[in-house]
PDB file of C-alpha atoms and ligand atoms in Angstrom:
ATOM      1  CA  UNK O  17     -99.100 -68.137 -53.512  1.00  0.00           C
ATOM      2  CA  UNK O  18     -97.389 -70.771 -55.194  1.00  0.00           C
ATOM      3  CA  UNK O  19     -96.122 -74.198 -53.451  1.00  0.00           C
ATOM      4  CA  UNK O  20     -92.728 -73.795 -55.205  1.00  0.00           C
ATOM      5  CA  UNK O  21     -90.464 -73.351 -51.596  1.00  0.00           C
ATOM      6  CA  UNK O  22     -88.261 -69.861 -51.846  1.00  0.00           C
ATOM      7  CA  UNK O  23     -84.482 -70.025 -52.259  1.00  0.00           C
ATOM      8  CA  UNK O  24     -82.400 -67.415 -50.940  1.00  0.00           C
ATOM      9  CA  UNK O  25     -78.692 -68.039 -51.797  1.00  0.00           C
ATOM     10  CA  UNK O  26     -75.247 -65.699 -51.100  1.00  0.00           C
ATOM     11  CA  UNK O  27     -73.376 -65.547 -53.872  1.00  0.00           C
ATOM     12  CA  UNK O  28     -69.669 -64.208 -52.169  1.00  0.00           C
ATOM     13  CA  UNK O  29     -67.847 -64.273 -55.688  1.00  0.00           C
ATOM     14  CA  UNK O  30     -63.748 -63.817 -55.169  1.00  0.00           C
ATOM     15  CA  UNK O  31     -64.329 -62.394 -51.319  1.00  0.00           C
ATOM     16  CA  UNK O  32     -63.480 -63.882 -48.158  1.00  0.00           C
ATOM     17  CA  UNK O  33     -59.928 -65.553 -46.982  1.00  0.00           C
ATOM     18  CA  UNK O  34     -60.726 -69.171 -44.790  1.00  0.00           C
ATOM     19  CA  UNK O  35     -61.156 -67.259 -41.175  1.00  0.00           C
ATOM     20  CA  UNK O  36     -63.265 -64.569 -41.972  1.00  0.00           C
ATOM     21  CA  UNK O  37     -65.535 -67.381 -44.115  1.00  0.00           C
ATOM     22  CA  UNK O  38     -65.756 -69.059 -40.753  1.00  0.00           C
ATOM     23  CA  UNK O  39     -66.508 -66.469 -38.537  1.00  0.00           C
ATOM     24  CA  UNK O  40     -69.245 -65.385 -41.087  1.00  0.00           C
ATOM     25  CA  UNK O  41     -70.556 -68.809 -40.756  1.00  0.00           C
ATOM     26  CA  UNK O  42     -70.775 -69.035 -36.788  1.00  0.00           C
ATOM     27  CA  UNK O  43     -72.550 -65.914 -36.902  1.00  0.00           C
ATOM     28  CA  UNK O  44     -74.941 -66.480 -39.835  1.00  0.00           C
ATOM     29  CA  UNK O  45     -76.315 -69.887 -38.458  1.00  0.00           C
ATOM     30  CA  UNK O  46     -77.270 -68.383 -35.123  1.00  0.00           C
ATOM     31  CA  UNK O  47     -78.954 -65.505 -36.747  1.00  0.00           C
ATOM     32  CA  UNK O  48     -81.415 -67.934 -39.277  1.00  0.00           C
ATOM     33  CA  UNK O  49     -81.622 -70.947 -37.299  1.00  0.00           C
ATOM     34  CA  UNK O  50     -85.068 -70.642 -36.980  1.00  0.00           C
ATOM     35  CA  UNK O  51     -85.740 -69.964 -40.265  1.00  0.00           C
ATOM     36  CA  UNK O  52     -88.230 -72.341 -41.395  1.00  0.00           C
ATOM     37  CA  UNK O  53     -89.947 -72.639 -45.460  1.00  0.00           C
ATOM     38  CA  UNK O  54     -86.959 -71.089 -47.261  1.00  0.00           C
ATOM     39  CA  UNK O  55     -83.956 -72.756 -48.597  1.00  0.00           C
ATOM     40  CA  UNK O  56     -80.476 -70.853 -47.803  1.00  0.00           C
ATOM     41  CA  UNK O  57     -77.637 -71.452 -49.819  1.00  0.00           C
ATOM     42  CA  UNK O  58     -73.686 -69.633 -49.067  1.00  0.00           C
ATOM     43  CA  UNK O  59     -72.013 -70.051 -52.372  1.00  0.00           C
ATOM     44  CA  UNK O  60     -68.090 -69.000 -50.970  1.00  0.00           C
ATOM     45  CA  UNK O  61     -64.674 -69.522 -53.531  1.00  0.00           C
ATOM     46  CA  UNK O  62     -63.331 -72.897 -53.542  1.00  0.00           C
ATOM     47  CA  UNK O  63     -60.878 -72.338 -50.634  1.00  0.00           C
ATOM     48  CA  UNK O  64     -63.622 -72.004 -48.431  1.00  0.00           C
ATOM     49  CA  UNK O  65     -66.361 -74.171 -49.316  1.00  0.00           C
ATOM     50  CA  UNK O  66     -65.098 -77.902 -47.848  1.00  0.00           C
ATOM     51  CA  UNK O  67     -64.726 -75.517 -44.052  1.00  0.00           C
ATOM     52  CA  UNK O  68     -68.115 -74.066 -44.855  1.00  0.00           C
ATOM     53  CA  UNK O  69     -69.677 -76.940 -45.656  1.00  0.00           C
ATOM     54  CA  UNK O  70     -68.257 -78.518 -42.611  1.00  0.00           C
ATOM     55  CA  UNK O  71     -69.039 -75.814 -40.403  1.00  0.00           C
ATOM     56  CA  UNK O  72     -72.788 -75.794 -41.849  1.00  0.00           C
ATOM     57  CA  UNK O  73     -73.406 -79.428 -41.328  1.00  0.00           C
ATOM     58  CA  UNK O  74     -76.390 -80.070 -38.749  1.00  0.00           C
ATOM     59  CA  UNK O  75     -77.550 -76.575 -39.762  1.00  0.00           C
ATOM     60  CA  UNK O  76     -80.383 -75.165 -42.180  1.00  0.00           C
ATOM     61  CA  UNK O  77     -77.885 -73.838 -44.806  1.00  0.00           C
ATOM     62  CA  UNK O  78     -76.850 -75.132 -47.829  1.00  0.00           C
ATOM     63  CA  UNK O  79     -73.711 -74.823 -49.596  1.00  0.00           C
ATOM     64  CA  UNK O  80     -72.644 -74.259 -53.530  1.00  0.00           C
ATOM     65  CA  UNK O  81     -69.738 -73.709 -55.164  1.00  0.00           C
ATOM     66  CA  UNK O  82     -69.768 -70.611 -58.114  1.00  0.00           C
ATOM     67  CA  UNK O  83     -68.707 -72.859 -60.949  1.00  0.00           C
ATOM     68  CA  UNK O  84     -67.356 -76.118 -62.085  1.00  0.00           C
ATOM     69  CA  UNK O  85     -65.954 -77.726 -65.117  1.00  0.00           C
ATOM     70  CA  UNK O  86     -68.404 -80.641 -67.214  1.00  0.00           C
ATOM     71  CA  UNK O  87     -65.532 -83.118 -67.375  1.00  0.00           C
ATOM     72  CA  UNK O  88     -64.932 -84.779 -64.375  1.00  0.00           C
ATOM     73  CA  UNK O  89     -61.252 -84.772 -63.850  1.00  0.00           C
ATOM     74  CA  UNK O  90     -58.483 -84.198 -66.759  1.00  0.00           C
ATOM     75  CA  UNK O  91     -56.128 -81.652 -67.477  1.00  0.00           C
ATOM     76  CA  UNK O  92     -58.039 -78.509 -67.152  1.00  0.00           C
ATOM     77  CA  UNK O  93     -55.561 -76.321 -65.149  1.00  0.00           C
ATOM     78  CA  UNK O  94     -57.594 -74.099 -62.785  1.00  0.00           C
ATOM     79  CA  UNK O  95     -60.975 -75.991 -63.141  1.00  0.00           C
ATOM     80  CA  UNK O  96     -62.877 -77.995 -60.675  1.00  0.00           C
ATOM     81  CA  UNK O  97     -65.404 -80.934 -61.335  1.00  0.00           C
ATOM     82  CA  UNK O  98     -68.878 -82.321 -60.067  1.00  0.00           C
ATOM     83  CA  UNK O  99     -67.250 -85.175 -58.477  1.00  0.00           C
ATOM     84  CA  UNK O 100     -64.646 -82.950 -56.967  1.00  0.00           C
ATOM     85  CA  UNK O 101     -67.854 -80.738 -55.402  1.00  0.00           C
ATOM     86  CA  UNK O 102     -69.697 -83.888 -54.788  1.00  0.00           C
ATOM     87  CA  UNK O 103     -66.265 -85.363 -53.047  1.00  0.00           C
ATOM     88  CA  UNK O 104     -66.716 -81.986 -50.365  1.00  0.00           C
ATOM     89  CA  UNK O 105     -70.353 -82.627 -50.199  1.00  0.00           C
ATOM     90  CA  UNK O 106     -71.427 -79.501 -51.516  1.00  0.00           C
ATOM     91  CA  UNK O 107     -75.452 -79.236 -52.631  1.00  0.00           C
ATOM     92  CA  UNK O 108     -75.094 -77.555 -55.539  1.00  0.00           C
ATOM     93  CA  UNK O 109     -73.358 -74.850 -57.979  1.00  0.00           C
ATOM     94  CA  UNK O 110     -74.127 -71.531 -59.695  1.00  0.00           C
ATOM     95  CA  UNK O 111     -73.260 -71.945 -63.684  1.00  0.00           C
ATOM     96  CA  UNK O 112     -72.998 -69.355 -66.413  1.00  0.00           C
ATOM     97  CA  UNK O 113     -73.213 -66.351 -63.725  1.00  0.00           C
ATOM     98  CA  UNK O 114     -72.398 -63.058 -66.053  1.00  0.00           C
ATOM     99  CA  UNK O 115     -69.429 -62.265 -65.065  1.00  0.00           C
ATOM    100  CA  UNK O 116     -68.058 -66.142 -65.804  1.00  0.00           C
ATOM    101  CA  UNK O 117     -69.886 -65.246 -69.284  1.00  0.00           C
ATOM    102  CA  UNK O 118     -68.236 -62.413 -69.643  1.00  0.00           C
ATOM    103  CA  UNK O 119     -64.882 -62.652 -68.602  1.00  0.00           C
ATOM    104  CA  UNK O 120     -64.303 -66.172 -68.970  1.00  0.00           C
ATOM    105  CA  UNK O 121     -65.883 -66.367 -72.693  1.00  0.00           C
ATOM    106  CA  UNK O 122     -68.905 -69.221 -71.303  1.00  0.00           C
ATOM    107  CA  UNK O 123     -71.354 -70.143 -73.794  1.00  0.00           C
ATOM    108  CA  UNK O 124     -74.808 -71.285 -73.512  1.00  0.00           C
ATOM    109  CA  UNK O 125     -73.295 -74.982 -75.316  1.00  0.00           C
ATOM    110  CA  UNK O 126     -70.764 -75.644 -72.444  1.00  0.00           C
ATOM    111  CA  UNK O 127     -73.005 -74.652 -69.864  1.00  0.00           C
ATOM    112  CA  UNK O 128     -75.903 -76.863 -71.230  1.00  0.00           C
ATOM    113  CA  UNK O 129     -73.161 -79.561 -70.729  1.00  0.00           C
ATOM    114  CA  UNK O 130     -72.296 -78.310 -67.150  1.00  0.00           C
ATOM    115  CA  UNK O 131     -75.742 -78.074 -66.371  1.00  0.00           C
ATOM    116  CA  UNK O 132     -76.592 -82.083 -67.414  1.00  0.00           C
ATOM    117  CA  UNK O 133     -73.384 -83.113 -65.494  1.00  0.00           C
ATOM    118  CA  UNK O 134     -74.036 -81.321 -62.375  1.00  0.00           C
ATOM    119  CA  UNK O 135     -78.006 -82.971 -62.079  1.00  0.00           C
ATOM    120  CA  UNK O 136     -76.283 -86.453 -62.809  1.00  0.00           C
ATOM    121  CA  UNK O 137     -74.157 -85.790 -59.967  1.00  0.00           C
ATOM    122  CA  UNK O 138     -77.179 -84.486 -57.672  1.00  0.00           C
ATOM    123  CA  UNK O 139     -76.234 -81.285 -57.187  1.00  0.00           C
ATOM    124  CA  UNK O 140     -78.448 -78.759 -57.273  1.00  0.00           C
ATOM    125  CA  UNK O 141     -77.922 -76.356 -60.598  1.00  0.00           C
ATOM    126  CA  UNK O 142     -78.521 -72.701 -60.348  1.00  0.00           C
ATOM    127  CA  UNK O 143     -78.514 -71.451 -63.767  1.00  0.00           C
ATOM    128  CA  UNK O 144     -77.736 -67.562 -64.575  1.00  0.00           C
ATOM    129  CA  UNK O 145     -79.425 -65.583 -67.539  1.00  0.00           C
ATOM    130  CA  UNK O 146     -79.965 -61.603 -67.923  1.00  0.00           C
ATOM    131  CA  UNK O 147     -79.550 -58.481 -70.922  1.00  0.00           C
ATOM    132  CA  UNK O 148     -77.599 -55.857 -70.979  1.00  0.00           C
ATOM    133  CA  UNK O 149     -78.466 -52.359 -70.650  1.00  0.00           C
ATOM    134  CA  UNK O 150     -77.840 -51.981 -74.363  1.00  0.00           C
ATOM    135  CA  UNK O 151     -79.781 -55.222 -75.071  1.00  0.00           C
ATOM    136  CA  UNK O 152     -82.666 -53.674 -72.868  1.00  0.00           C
ATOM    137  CA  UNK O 153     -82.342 -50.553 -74.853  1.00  0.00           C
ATOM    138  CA  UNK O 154     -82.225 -52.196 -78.000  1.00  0.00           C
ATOM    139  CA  UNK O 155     -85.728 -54.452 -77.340  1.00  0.00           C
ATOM    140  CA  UNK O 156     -83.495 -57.729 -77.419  1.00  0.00           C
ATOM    141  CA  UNK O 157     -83.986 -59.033 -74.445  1.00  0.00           C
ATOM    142  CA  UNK O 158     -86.581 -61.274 -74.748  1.00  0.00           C
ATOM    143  CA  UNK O 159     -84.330 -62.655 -77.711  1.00  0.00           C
ATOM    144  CA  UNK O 160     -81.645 -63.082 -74.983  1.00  0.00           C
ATOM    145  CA  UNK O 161     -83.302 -64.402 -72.696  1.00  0.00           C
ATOM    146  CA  UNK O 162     -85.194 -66.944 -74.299  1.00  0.00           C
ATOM    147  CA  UNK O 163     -81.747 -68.193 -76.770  1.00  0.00           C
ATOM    148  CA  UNK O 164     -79.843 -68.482 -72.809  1.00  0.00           C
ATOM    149  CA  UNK O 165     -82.945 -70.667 -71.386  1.00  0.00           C
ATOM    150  CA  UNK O 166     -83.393 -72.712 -74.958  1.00  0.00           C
ATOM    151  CA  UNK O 167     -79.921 -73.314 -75.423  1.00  0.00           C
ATOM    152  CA  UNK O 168     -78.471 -73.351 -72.083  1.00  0.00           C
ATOM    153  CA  UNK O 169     -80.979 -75.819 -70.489  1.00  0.00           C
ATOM    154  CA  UNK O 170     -80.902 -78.163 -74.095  1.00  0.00           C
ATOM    155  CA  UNK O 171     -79.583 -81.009 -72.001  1.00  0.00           C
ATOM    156  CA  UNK O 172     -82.624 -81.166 -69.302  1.00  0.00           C
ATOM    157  CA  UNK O 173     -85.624 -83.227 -70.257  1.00  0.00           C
ATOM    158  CA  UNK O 174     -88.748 -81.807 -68.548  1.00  0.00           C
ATOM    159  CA  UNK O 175     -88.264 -85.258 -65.829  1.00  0.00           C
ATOM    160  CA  UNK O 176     -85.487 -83.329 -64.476  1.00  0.00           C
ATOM    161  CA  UNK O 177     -86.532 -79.825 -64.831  1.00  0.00           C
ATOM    162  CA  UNK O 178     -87.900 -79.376 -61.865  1.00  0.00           C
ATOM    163  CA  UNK O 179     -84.051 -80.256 -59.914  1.00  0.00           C
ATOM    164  CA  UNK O 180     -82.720 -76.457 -62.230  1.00  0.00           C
ATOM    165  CA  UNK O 181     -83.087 -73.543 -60.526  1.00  0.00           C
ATOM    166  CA  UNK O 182     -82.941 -70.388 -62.866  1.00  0.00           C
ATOM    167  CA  UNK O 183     -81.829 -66.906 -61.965  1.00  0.00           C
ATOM    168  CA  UNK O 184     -82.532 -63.850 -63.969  1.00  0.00           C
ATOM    169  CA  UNK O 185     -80.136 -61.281 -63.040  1.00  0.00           C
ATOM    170  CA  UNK O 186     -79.875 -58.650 -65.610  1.00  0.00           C
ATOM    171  CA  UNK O 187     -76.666 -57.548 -66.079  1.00  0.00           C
ATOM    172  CA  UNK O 188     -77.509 -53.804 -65.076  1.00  0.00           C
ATOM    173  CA  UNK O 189     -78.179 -54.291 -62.072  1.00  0.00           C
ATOM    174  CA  UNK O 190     -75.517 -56.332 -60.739  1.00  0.00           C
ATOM    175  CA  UNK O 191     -72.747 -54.684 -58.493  1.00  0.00           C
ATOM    176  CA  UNK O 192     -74.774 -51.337 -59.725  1.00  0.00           C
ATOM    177  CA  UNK O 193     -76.992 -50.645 -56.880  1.00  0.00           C
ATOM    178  CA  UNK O 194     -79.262 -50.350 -59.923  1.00  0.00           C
ATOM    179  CA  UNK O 195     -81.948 -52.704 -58.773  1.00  0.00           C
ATOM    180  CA  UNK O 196     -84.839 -54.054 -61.671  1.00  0.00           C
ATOM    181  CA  UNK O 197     -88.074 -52.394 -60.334  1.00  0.00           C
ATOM    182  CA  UNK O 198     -90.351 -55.667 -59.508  1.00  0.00           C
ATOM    183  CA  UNK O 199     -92.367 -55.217 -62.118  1.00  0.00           C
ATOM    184  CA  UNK O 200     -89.362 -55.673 -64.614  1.00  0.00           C
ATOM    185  CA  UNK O 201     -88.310 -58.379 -62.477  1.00  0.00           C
ATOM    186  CA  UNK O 202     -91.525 -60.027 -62.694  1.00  0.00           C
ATOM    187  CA  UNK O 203     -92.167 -59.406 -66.356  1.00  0.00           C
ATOM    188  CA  UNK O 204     -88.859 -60.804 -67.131  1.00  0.00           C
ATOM    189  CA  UNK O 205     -89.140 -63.951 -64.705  1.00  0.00           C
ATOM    190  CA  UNK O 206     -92.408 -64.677 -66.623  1.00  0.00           C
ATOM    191  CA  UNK O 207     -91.017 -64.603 -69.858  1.00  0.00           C
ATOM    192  CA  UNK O 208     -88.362 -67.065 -68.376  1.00  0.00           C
ATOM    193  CA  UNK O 209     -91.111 -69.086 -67.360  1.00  0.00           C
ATOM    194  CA  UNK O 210     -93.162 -68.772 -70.553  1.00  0.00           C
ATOM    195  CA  UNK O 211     -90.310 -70.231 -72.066  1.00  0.00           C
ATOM    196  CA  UNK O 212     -89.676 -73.125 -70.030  1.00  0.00           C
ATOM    197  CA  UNK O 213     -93.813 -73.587 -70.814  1.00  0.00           C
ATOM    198  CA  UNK O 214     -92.588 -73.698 -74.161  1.00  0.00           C
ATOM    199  CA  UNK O 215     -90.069 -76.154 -74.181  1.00  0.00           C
ATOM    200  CA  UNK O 216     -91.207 -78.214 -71.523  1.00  0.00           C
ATOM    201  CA  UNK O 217     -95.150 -77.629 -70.817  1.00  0.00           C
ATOM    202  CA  UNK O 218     -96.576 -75.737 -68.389  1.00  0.00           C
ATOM    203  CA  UNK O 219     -96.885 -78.288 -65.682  1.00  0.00           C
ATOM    204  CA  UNK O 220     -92.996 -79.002 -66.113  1.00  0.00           C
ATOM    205  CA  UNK O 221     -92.525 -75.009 -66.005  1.00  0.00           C
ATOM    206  CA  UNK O 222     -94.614 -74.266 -62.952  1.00  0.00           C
ATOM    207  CA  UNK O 223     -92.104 -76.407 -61.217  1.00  0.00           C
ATOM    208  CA  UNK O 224     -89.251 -74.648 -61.635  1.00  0.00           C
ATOM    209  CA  UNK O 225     -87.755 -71.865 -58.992  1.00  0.00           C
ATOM    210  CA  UNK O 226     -86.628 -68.734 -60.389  1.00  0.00           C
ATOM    211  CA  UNK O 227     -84.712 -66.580 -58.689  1.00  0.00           C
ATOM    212  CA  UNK O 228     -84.121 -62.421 -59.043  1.00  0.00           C
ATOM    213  CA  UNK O 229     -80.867 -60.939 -58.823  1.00  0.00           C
ATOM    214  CA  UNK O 230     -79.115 -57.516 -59.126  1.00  0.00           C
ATOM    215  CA  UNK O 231     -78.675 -55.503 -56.152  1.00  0.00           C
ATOM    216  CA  UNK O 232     -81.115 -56.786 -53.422  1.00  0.00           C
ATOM    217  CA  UNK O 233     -80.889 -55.529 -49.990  1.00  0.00           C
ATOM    218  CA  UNK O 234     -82.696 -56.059 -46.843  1.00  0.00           C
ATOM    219  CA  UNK O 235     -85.025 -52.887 -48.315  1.00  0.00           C
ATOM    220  CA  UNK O 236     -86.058 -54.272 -51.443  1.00  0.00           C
ATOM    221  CA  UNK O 237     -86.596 -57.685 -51.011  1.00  0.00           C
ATOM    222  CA  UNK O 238     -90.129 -57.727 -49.786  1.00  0.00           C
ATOM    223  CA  UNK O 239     -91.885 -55.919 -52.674  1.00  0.00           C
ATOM    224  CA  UNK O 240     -89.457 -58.616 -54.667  1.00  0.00           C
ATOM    225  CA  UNK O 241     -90.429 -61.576 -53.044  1.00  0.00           C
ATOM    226  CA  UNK O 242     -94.086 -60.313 -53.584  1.00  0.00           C
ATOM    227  CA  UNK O 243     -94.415 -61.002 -57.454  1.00  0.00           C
ATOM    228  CA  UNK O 244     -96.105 -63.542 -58.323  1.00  0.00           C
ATOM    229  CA  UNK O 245     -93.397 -65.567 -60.613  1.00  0.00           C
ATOM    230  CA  UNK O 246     -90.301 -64.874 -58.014  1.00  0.00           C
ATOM    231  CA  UNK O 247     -89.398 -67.425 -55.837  1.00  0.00           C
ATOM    232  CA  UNK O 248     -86.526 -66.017 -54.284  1.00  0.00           C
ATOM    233  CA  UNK O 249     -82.703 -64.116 -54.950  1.00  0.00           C
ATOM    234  CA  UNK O 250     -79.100 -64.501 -55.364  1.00  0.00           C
ATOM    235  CA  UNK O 251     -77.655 -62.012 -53.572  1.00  0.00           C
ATOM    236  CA  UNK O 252     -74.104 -60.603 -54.259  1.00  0.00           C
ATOM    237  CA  UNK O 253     -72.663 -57.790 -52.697  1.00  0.00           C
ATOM    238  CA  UNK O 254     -74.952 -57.599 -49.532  1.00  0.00           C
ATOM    239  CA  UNK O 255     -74.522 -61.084 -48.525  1.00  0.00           C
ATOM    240  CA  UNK O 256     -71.363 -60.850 -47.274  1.00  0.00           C
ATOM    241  CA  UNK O 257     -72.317 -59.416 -44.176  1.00  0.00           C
ATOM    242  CA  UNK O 258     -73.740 -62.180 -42.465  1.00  0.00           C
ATOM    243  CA  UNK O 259     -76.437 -60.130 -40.674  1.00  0.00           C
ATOM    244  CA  UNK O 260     -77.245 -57.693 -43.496  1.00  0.00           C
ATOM    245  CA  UNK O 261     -77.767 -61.593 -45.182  1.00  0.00           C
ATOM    246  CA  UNK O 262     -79.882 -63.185 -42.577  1.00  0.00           C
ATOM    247  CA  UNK O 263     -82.805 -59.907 -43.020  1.00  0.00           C
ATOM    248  CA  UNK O 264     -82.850 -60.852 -46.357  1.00  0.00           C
ATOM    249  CA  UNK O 265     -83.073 -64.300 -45.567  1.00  0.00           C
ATOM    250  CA  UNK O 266     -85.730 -63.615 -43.270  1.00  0.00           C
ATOM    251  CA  UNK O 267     -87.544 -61.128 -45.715  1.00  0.00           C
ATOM    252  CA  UNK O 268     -91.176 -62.514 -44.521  1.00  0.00           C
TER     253      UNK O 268
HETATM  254  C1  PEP C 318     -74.624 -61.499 -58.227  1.00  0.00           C
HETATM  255  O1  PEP C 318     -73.418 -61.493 -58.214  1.00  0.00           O
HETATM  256  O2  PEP C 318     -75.219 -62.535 -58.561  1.00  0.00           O
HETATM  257  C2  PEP C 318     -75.360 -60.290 -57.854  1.00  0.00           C
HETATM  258  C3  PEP C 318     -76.647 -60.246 -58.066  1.00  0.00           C
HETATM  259  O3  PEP C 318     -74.629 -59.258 -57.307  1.00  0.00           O
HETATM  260  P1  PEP C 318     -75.209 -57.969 -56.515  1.00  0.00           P
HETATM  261  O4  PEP C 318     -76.250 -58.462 -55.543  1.00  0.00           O
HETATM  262  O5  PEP C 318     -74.015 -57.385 -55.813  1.00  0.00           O
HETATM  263  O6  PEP C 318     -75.790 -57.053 -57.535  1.00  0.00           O
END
């Protein structure tokens, strides 16, 4: 077992108006407030997360927004900054998620910038990588994967490493209910790590959390959480229902 503490965080993507955010949230604290040794994160849309964050204070969750610009304030139509999340105390915020990379054209360059910006401002980054099924197909994606961690994380020096968290999520198995066998998810995770060894040394990369995701459920998050190199999941789809959530959360 490592000493790296598991992160379990709710990714709700473009779902939930401002009441039903809020009802989720009275319900979810009750249901993990004794959760003790794993870090929970809600990551709602912007409308919500001030009221969540609000309405989580004095509890055992944290709260993250799904993306934010790298300049802090300007005319960027649409965009929010770190100061902005900072300003709402939010914890931290998921960058480069596949579908931002996908069908808002991010790069690994402007998230290696967002990345920097948002451990300046203290909040906690939660980096996305993952293949394609064609990539996986094709035997690319350990080219993939190690060109998103290289190039995406170029603005970390190993001091700071240890504040990123990194989430593999391969791209066929999110929204799918195609869910990476753990050994993939392993395998994959430990090439993630391997790289960070790389860049950074292995003391440096033995830090660093790295999260699965791609269609976990209550069901398969056990034999998930019991690979070696996973240290927890971003959930999508089944953390909107707040007590569907908490059994993940509480997946020991
Ligand atoms: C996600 O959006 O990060 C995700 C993994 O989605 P899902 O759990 O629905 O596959």
């Amino acid at each position: 077992m490592s000493d790296r503490t598991p992160i379990i965080a709710g990714n709700w993507k473009m779902y939930k108006t401002t009441a039903e955010a809020a009802a989720y949230m009275e319900e979810f604290k009750g249901l993990v407030a004794d959760v003790t040794g794993v870090e929970i994160i809600v990551c709602p849309p912007y409308t919500s997360l001030g009221n969540v964050k609000e309405l989580a204070q004095g509890s055992n969750i944290l709260v993250a927004a799904q993306n934010m610009h790298f300049e802090p304030e300007g005319a960027f139509t649409g965009e929010v900054s770190a100061p902005m999340l900072i300003d709402i105390d939010a914890d931290g915020v998921i960058l480069g998620h596949s579908e931002r990379r996908q069908y808002f054209n991010e790069t690994d360059l402007a998230l290696a910038k967002k990345v920097r910006v948002a451990l300046d401002a203290g909040l906690l980054p939660i980096y996305c990588c993952g293949e394609t099924d064609a990539e996986r197909e094709a035997g690319s994606t350990e080219e993939k994967i190690r060109r998103q961690i290289i190039d995406g994380l170029s603005e970390v020096g190993s001091a700071r490493l240890a504040s990123v968290v990194v989430a593999y999520e391969p791209i066929w198995a999110i929204g799918t209910g195609k869910t990476a066998t753990p050994q993939i998810a392993q395998d994959t995770i430990s090439l993630v790590r391997g790289t960070l060894a790389d860049q950074y040394g292995s003391e440096a990369a033995g830090q660093v959390r790295i999260l699965y995701g791609g269609s976990v459920k209550p069901e398969n998050i056990g034999e998930l959480m019991a690979e070696e190199d996973i240290d927890g999941a971003l959930v999508g789809g089944a953390s909107l229902d707040a007590p569907g959530f908490a059994r993940i959360v509480k997946y020991r």
